[in-house]
Amino acid sequence: MANNSYLKLEQIGKSFSRGPATTEVLRDISMIINEGEYVSIIGHSGCGKSTLLNIIAGLTPVTTGGVILEEREVNSPGPERAVVFQNHSLLPWLTVYENVALAVNKVFAGKKSRAERHDWIEHNLQLVHMLHARDKRPAEISGGMKQRVGIARGLAMEPKILLLDEPFGALDALTRAHLQDSIMEIHMKLGNTMVMITHDVDEAIFLSDRVVMMTNGPAATIGEILDVKLQRPRRRLELVNNKAYTEARAAVLEFLYARHKAPTIAA
Ligand SMILES: Nc1ncnc2c1ncn2[C@@H]1O[C@H](COP(=O)(O)OP(=O)(O)OP(=O)(O)O)[C@@H](O)[C@H]1O
Ligand SMILES: [Mg+2]
């Protein structure tokens, strides 16, 4: 039975201090994320999305409030929350297989046998269609392929929550679409909880159950949360003329470009 108050963000606030100066980046962020839900966070550059994701990951401490996962406060990194960073962060001297193995051996040492770990690594590479490149090093594969290995590494840790910080941001449109399709397929297959940051309105709606729209900083907070009422599996081409899709898209665009315009970039 899916847990309906799985991950709670409770009145999260974050300020950064440098000498006497303090900047309040996030203020009073509260929401509940259900188990198995796909939630996207969208907002203008610099509003504090990565800061929020890093707080959920336990990489950045909160100033006020907290993150509660299954009734327990989390304030340090843990294998149940894997992060896929925008720039894949693979180790260049290890092969594709070894990069995933590093994470798997860390999480499953003592829990899975050597043979089981091997099968598990290959299984996850297969999920992202990268098994054929298992012996290549990061420099020998494309950007999209590196990103897929990063996703396989995240999934292989069998995290309760996969945190994705603009995972497709650096990719061309076609590769991006392929990877979005694979992530949707994986999410449907595994039913894990996903929290993804993106700048892309279509990507957010295509993949998510809910889209969290953030206001501009300083002291950014949740402006609105949109329910995406589209059945799964979703097919990109069928959505073009889908009324629920176009309405959701208009609502997010209106929020970002009419009511909460990007702050003017100082010259
Ligand atoms: N370690 C830090 N020390 C001081 N200020 C920081 C630190 N990390 C982030 N900030 C500030 O917090 C604000 C939010 O940064 P953050 O990286 O979370 O934004 P973002 O929404 O992810 O932006 P983008 O969409 O460009 O990735 C920025 O003004 C940034 O300068
Ligand atoms: Mg960011």
Short mmCIF file of C-alpha atoms and ligand atoms in Angstrom, two decimals:
data_model
loop_
_atom_site.label_atom_id
_atom_site.label_comp_id
_atom_site.label_asym_id
_atom_site.label_seq_id
_atom_site.Cartn_x
_atom_site.Cartn_y
_atom_site.Cartn_z
CA MET A 1 0.00 0.00 0.00
CA ALA A 2 1.51 3.32 -1.02
CA ASN A 3 2.32 5.64 1.81
CA ASN A 4 0.58 8.96 1.48
CA SER A 5 2.77 11.06 3.70
CA TYR A 6 6.03 9.55 2.73
CA LEU A 7 8.33 12.51 2.40
CA LYS A 8 7.48 15.67 4.27
CA LEU A 9 9.11 19.02 3.78
CA GLU A 10 8.27 20.98 6.89
CA GLN A 11 8.63 24.74 6.88
CA ILE A 12 12.06 24.60 5.33
CA GLY A 13 14.03 27.83 5.40
CA LYS A 14 17.56 28.38 4.23
CA SER A 15 19.86 31.37 4.56
CA PHE A 16 23.47 31.62 3.51
CA SER A 17 25.77 33.86 5.52
CA ARG A 18 29.00 35.42 4.47
CA GLY A 19 30.59 37.63 7.08
CA PRO A 20 27.92 40.00 8.33
CA ALA A 21 25.75 39.55 5.20
CA THR A 22 22.96 36.98 5.17
CA THR A 23 20.86 36.01 2.16
CA GLU A 24 17.57 34.26 2.72
CA VAL A 25 17.25 31.87 -0.20
CA LEU A 26 14.28 29.70 0.82
CA ARG A 27 11.40 30.48 3.16
CA ASP A 28 8.69 28.29 4.59
CA ILE A 29 8.71 25.46 2.06
CA SER A 30 6.14 22.87 3.10
CA MET A 31 4.73 19.98 1.14
CA ILE A 32 4.01 16.27 1.38
CA ILE A 33 5.19 13.90 -1.32
CA ASN A 34 3.53 10.49 -1.64
CA GLU A 35 5.32 7.22 -2.15
CA GLY A 36 5.77 6.48 -5.83
CA GLU A 37 4.92 10.01 -6.86
CA TYR A 38 6.80 11.90 -9.60
CA VAL A 39 7.17 15.51 -8.53
CA SER A 40 8.89 18.21 -10.56
CA ILE A 41 10.13 21.50 -9.21
CA ILE A 42 10.21 24.37 -11.68
CA GLY A 43 11.26 27.97 -11.18
CA HIS A 44 13.52 30.64 -12.60
CA SER A 45 17.29 30.39 -12.43
CA GLY A 46 18.71 31.16 -9.01
CA CYS A 47 15.45 30.80 -7.07
CA GLY A 48 16.85 28.00 -4.91
CA LYS A 49 15.81 24.72 -6.60
CA SER A 50 19.20 23.02 -6.28
CA THR A 51 19.46 24.24 -2.70
CA LEU A 52 16.12 22.58 -1.95
CA LEU A 53 17.14 19.33 -3.66
CA ASN A 54 20.44 19.32 -1.78
CA ILE A 55 18.55 19.80 1.47
CA ILE A 56 16.37 16.75 0.67
CA ALA A 57 19.53 14.83 -0.22
CA GLY A 58 21.03 15.80 3.13
CA LEU A 59 23.97 17.52 1.46
CA THR A 60 22.99 21.02 2.65
CA PRO A 61 21.78 21.67 6.20
CA VAL A 62 18.52 23.60 6.70
CA THR A 63 18.39 26.87 8.62
CA THR A 64 14.85 26.23 9.85
CA GLY A 65 12.36 23.37 9.50
CA GLY A 66 13.25 19.90 8.34
CA VAL A 67 12.87 16.92 6.02
CA ILE A 68 10.94 13.91 7.33
CA LEU A 69 11.16 10.60 5.48
CA GLU A 70 8.85 7.86 6.74
CA GLU A 71 8.35 9.64 10.08
CA ARG A 72 12.09 10.17 10.65
CA GLU A 73 14.03 13.36 10.27
CA VAL A 74 16.86 13.14 7.75
CA ASN A 75 19.68 15.66 7.84
CA SER A 76 22.61 13.82 6.30
CA PRO A 77 23.08 11.91 3.04
CA GLY A 78 21.85 8.31 2.90
CA PRO A 79 21.64 5.55 0.30
CA GLU A 80 17.83 5.72 0.37
CA ARG A 81 18.09 9.10 -1.37
CA ALA A 82 20.22 8.92 -4.53
CA VAL A 83 21.05 12.03 -6.51
CA VAL A 84 21.54 12.35 -10.27
CA PHE A 85 23.42 15.58 -10.89
CA GLN A 86 23.18 17.62 -14.04
CA ASN A 87 26.79 16.86 -14.97
CA HIS A 88 26.70 13.05 -14.54
CA SER A 89 29.75 13.09 -12.14
CA LEU A 90 31.18 9.74 -13.28
CA LEU A 91 34.75 8.89 -12.35
CA PRO A 92 36.76 9.18 -15.58
CA TRP A 93 39.26 6.42 -14.82
CA LEU A 94 36.56 3.78 -14.24
CA THR A 95 34.53 1.98 -16.90
CA VAL A 96 30.76 2.30 -17.15
CA TYR A 97 30.42 -0.99 -15.28
CA GLU A 98 32.91 0.01 -12.59
CA ASN A 99 31.22 3.36 -12.02
CA VAL A 100 27.94 1.62 -11.22
CA ALA A 101 29.77 -1.13 -9.29
CA LEU A 102 31.31 1.44 -6.98
CA ALA A 103 27.88 2.56 -5.76
CA VAL A 104 26.46 -0.98 -5.67
CA ASN A 105 29.37 -2.35 -3.65
CA LYS A 106 29.03 0.46 -1.17
CA VAL A 107 25.29 0.03 -0.65
CA PHE A 108 25.03 -3.76 -0.87
CA ALA A 109 28.30 -4.98 0.68
CA GLY A 110 27.31 -7.76 3.06
CA LYS A 111 23.72 -7.82 1.75
CA LYS A 112 24.21 -9.25 -1.73
CA SER A 113 26.79 -11.82 -2.80
CA ARG A 114 29.42 -10.96 -5.39
CA ALA A 115 27.46 -12.75 -8.10
CA GLU A 116 24.22 -11.03 -7.09
CA ARG A 117 25.91 -7.65 -7.18
CA HIS A 118 27.26 -8.40 -10.64
CA ASP A 119 23.79 -9.33 -11.92
CA TRP A 120 22.32 -6.24 -10.29
CA ILE A 121 24.86 -3.92 -11.96
CA GLU A 122 24.13 -5.46 -15.36
CA HIS A 123 20.39 -5.32 -14.74
CA ASN A 124 20.55 -1.56 -14.07
CA LEU A 125 22.73 -0.90 -17.08
CA GLN A 126 20.17 -2.83 -19.11
CA LEU A 127 17.36 -0.64 -17.75
CA VAL A 128 18.95 2.45 -19.29
CA HIS A 129 20.06 0.52 -22.40
CA MET A 130 23.76 0.86 -21.67
CA LEU A 131 24.84 -2.72 -21.13
CA HIS A 132 26.51 -2.79 -24.54
CA ALA A 133 28.94 -0.07 -23.39
CA ARG A 134 29.80 -1.62 -20.04
CA ASP A 135 33.57 -1.64 -20.66
CA LYS A 136 33.88 1.89 -22.04
CA ARG A 137 35.24 4.79 -20.06
CA PRO A 138 33.25 8.05 -19.72
CA ALA A 139 35.47 9.84 -22.28
CA GLU A 140 34.54 7.22 -24.89
CA ILE A 141 30.76 7.68 -24.68
CA SER A 142 28.42 10.57 -25.55
CA GLY A 143 26.91 13.07 -23.09
CA GLY A 144 23.51 11.39 -23.23
CA MET A 145 25.10 8.01 -22.57
CA LYS A 146 27.02 9.38 -19.59
CA GLN A 147 23.78 10.77 -18.23
CA ARG A 148 22.16 7.36 -18.61
CA VAL A 149 24.99 5.75 -16.66
CA GLY A 150 24.47 8.38 -13.94
CA ILE A 151 20.79 7.41 -13.81
CA ALA A 152 21.69 3.68 -13.72
CA ARG A 153 24.06 4.36 -10.86
CA GLY A 154 21.32 6.22 -8.97
CA LEU A 155 18.76 3.47 -9.60
CA ALA A 156 21.23 0.69 -8.72
CA MET A 157 21.42 2.05 -5.18
CA GLU A 158 17.75 1.07 -5.00
CA PRO A 159 16.91 4.38 -3.41
CA LYS A 160 13.51 5.06 -1.91
CA ILE A 161 13.79 8.43 -3.54
CA LEU A 162 15.63 9.42 -6.68
CA LEU A 163 16.53 13.10 -6.73
CA LEU A 164 17.24 14.49 -10.19
CA ASP A 165 18.77 17.95 -10.66
CA GLU A 166 18.11 18.97 -14.26
CA PRO A 167 19.17 15.51 -15.40
CA PHE A 168 18.64 16.27 -19.09
CA GLY A 169 19.64 19.93 -19.02
CA ALA A 170 22.85 19.59 -21.01
CA LEU A 171 21.43 17.39 -23.75
CA ASP A 172 20.10 18.04 -27.25
CA ALA A 173 16.34 17.83 -27.74
CA LEU A 174 16.27 14.36 -29.31
CA THR A 175 18.48 12.70 -26.71
CA ARG A 176 16.49 14.49 -24.08
CA ALA A 177 13.23 13.06 -25.38
CA HIS A 178 14.69 9.53 -25.44
CA LEU A 179 15.90 9.83 -21.86
CA GLN A 180 12.58 11.25 -20.69
CA ASP A 181 10.90 8.20 -22.21
CA SER A 182 13.31 5.86 -20.43
CA ILE A 183 12.88 7.58 -17.09
CA MET A 184 9.10 7.35 -17.45
CA GLU A 185 9.38 3.65 -18.30
CA ILE A 186 11.64 3.03 -15.29
CA HIS A 187 9.34 4.95 -12.98
CA MET A 188 6.37 2.88 -14.15
CA LYS A 189 8.31 -0.34 -13.76
CA LEU A 190 9.79 0.36 -10.33
CA GLY A 191 7.22 2.68 -8.78
CA ASN A 192 9.86 4.65 -6.89
CA THR A 193 9.50 8.23 -5.74
CA MET A 194 11.06 10.84 -8.00
CA VAL A 195 11.81 14.49 -7.31
CA MET A 196 13.14 16.28 -10.38
CA ILE A 197 14.26 19.83 -10.96
CA THR A 198 13.80 21.24 -14.42
CA HIS A 199 13.58 24.49 -16.36
CA ASP A 200 11.52 22.85 -19.05
CA VAL A 201 7.74 23.25 -18.82
CA ASP A 202 6.94 20.43 -21.27
CA GLU A 203 9.32 18.03 -19.55
CA ALA A 204 7.80 18.81 -16.15
CA ILE A 205 4.25 18.14 -17.33
CA PHE A 206 5.11 15.13 -19.45
CA LEU A 207 6.76 13.27 -16.57
CA SER A 208 5.09 14.46 -13.39
CA ASP A 209 2.11 13.73 -11.23
CA ARG A 210 2.53 17.18 -9.72
CA VAL A 211 4.49 20.27 -10.74
CA VAL A 212 5.71 22.51 -7.94
CA MET A 213 6.13 26.11 -9.09
CA MET A 214 8.53 28.22 -7.10
CA THR A 215 8.41 31.97 -6.69
CA ASN A 216 11.50 34.06 -7.33
CA GLY A 217 14.07 34.65 -4.64
CA PRO A 218 15.21 35.97 -2.31
CA ALA A 219 13.11 34.03 0.20
CA ALA A 220 11.62 31.87 -2.55
CA THR A 221 8.77 29.58 -1.65
CA ILE A 222 6.18 27.33 -3.27
CA GLY A 223 3.84 29.53 -5.31
CA GLU A 224 1.50 26.89 -6.64
CA ILE A 225 1.27 23.15 -7.11
CA LEU A 226 -0.33 21.82 -10.28
CA ASP A 227 -1.89 18.35 -10.49
CA VAL A 228 -1.19 16.79 -13.87
CA LYS A 229 -4.27 14.79 -14.66
CA LEU A 230 -2.95 12.74 -17.56
CA GLN A 231 -3.16 8.98 -17.64
CA ARG A 232 -0.05 6.84 -17.83
CA PRO A 233 1.64 5.66 -19.91
CA ARG A 234 1.88 9.01 -21.65
CA ARG A 235 2.86 9.29 -25.25
CA ARG A 236 4.47 12.50 -26.35
CA LEU A 237 2.82 12.69 -29.77
CA GLU A 238 -0.65 12.07 -28.39
CA LEU A 239 -0.32 14.92 -25.94
CA VAL A 240 0.07 17.66 -28.52
CA ASN A 241 -3.68 18.03 -28.93
CA ASN A 242 -4.71 16.83 -25.50
CA LYS A 243 -6.80 19.45 -23.69
CA ALA A 244 -5.61 18.55 -20.17
CA TYR A 245 -2.02 18.82 -21.41
CA THR A 246 -2.42 22.18 -23.11
CA GLU A 247 -4.26 23.56 -20.07
CA ALA A 248 -1.54 22.36 -17.68
CA ARG A 249 1.09 23.87 -19.95
CA ALA A 250 -0.73 27.20 -20.10
CA ALA A 251 -1.06 27.27 -16.31
CA VAL A 252 2.68 26.76 -15.73
CA LEU A 253 3.63 29.24 -18.46
CA GLU A 254 1.29 31.80 -16.99
CA PHE A 255 2.80 31.35 -13.56
CA LEU A 256 6.39 31.65 -14.80
CA TYR A 257 6.03 34.35 -17.42
CA ALA A 258 3.10 36.49 -16.29
CA ARG A 259 2.79 36.34 -12.53
CA HIS A 260 6.37 35.48 -11.54
CA LYS A 261 8.56 36.84 -14.30
CA ALA A 262 12.28 36.18 -14.21
CA PRO A 263 14.03 38.83 -12.14
CA THR A 264 15.87 41.27 -14.40
CA ILE A 265 19.42 40.20 -14.89
CA ALA A 266 21.75 42.94 -13.66
CA ALA A 267 24.17 44.16 -16.31
N1 LIG B 1 26.87 27.64 -0.83
C1 LIG B 1 26.28 28.82 -1.07
N2 LIG B 1 26.68 29.96 -0.47
C2 LIG B 1 26.07 31.12 -0.71
N3 LIG B 1 25.03 31.28 -1.54
C3 LIG B 1 24.59 30.20 -2.18
C4 LIG B 1 25.18 28.90 -1.99
N4 LIG B 1 24.51 28.00 -2.77
C5 LIG B 1 23.55 28.71 -3.40
N5 LIG B 1 23.60 30.02 -3.06
C6 LIG B 1 22.69 31.08 -3.55
O1 LIG B 1 21.37 30.62 -3.39
C7 LIG B 1 20.57 31.02 -4.49
C8 LIG B 1 19.88 29.81 -5.07
O2 LIG B 1 20.84 28.96 -5.69
P1 LIG B 1 20.42 27.58 -6.34
O3 LIG B 1 21.65 26.96 -6.91
O4 LIG B 1 19.66 26.77 -5.36
O5 LIG B 1 19.44 28.08 -7.49
P2 LIG B 1 18.71 27.25 -8.67
O6 LIG B 1 17.26 27.57 -8.57
O7 LIG B 1 19.10 25.84 -8.61
O8 LIG B 1 19.30 27.95 -9.97
P3 LIG B 1 19.57 27.32 -11.44
O9 LIG B 1 18.21 27.14 -12.03
O10 LIG B 1 20.34 28.38 -12.13
O11 LIG B 1 20.31 26.03 -11.26
C9 LIG B 1 21.48 31.76 -5.44
O12 LIG B 1 21.29 33.13 -5.25
C10 LIG B 1 22.85 31.34 -5.03
O13 LIG B 1 23.77 32.35 -5.27
MG MG B 2 20.21 24.58 -9.91
#
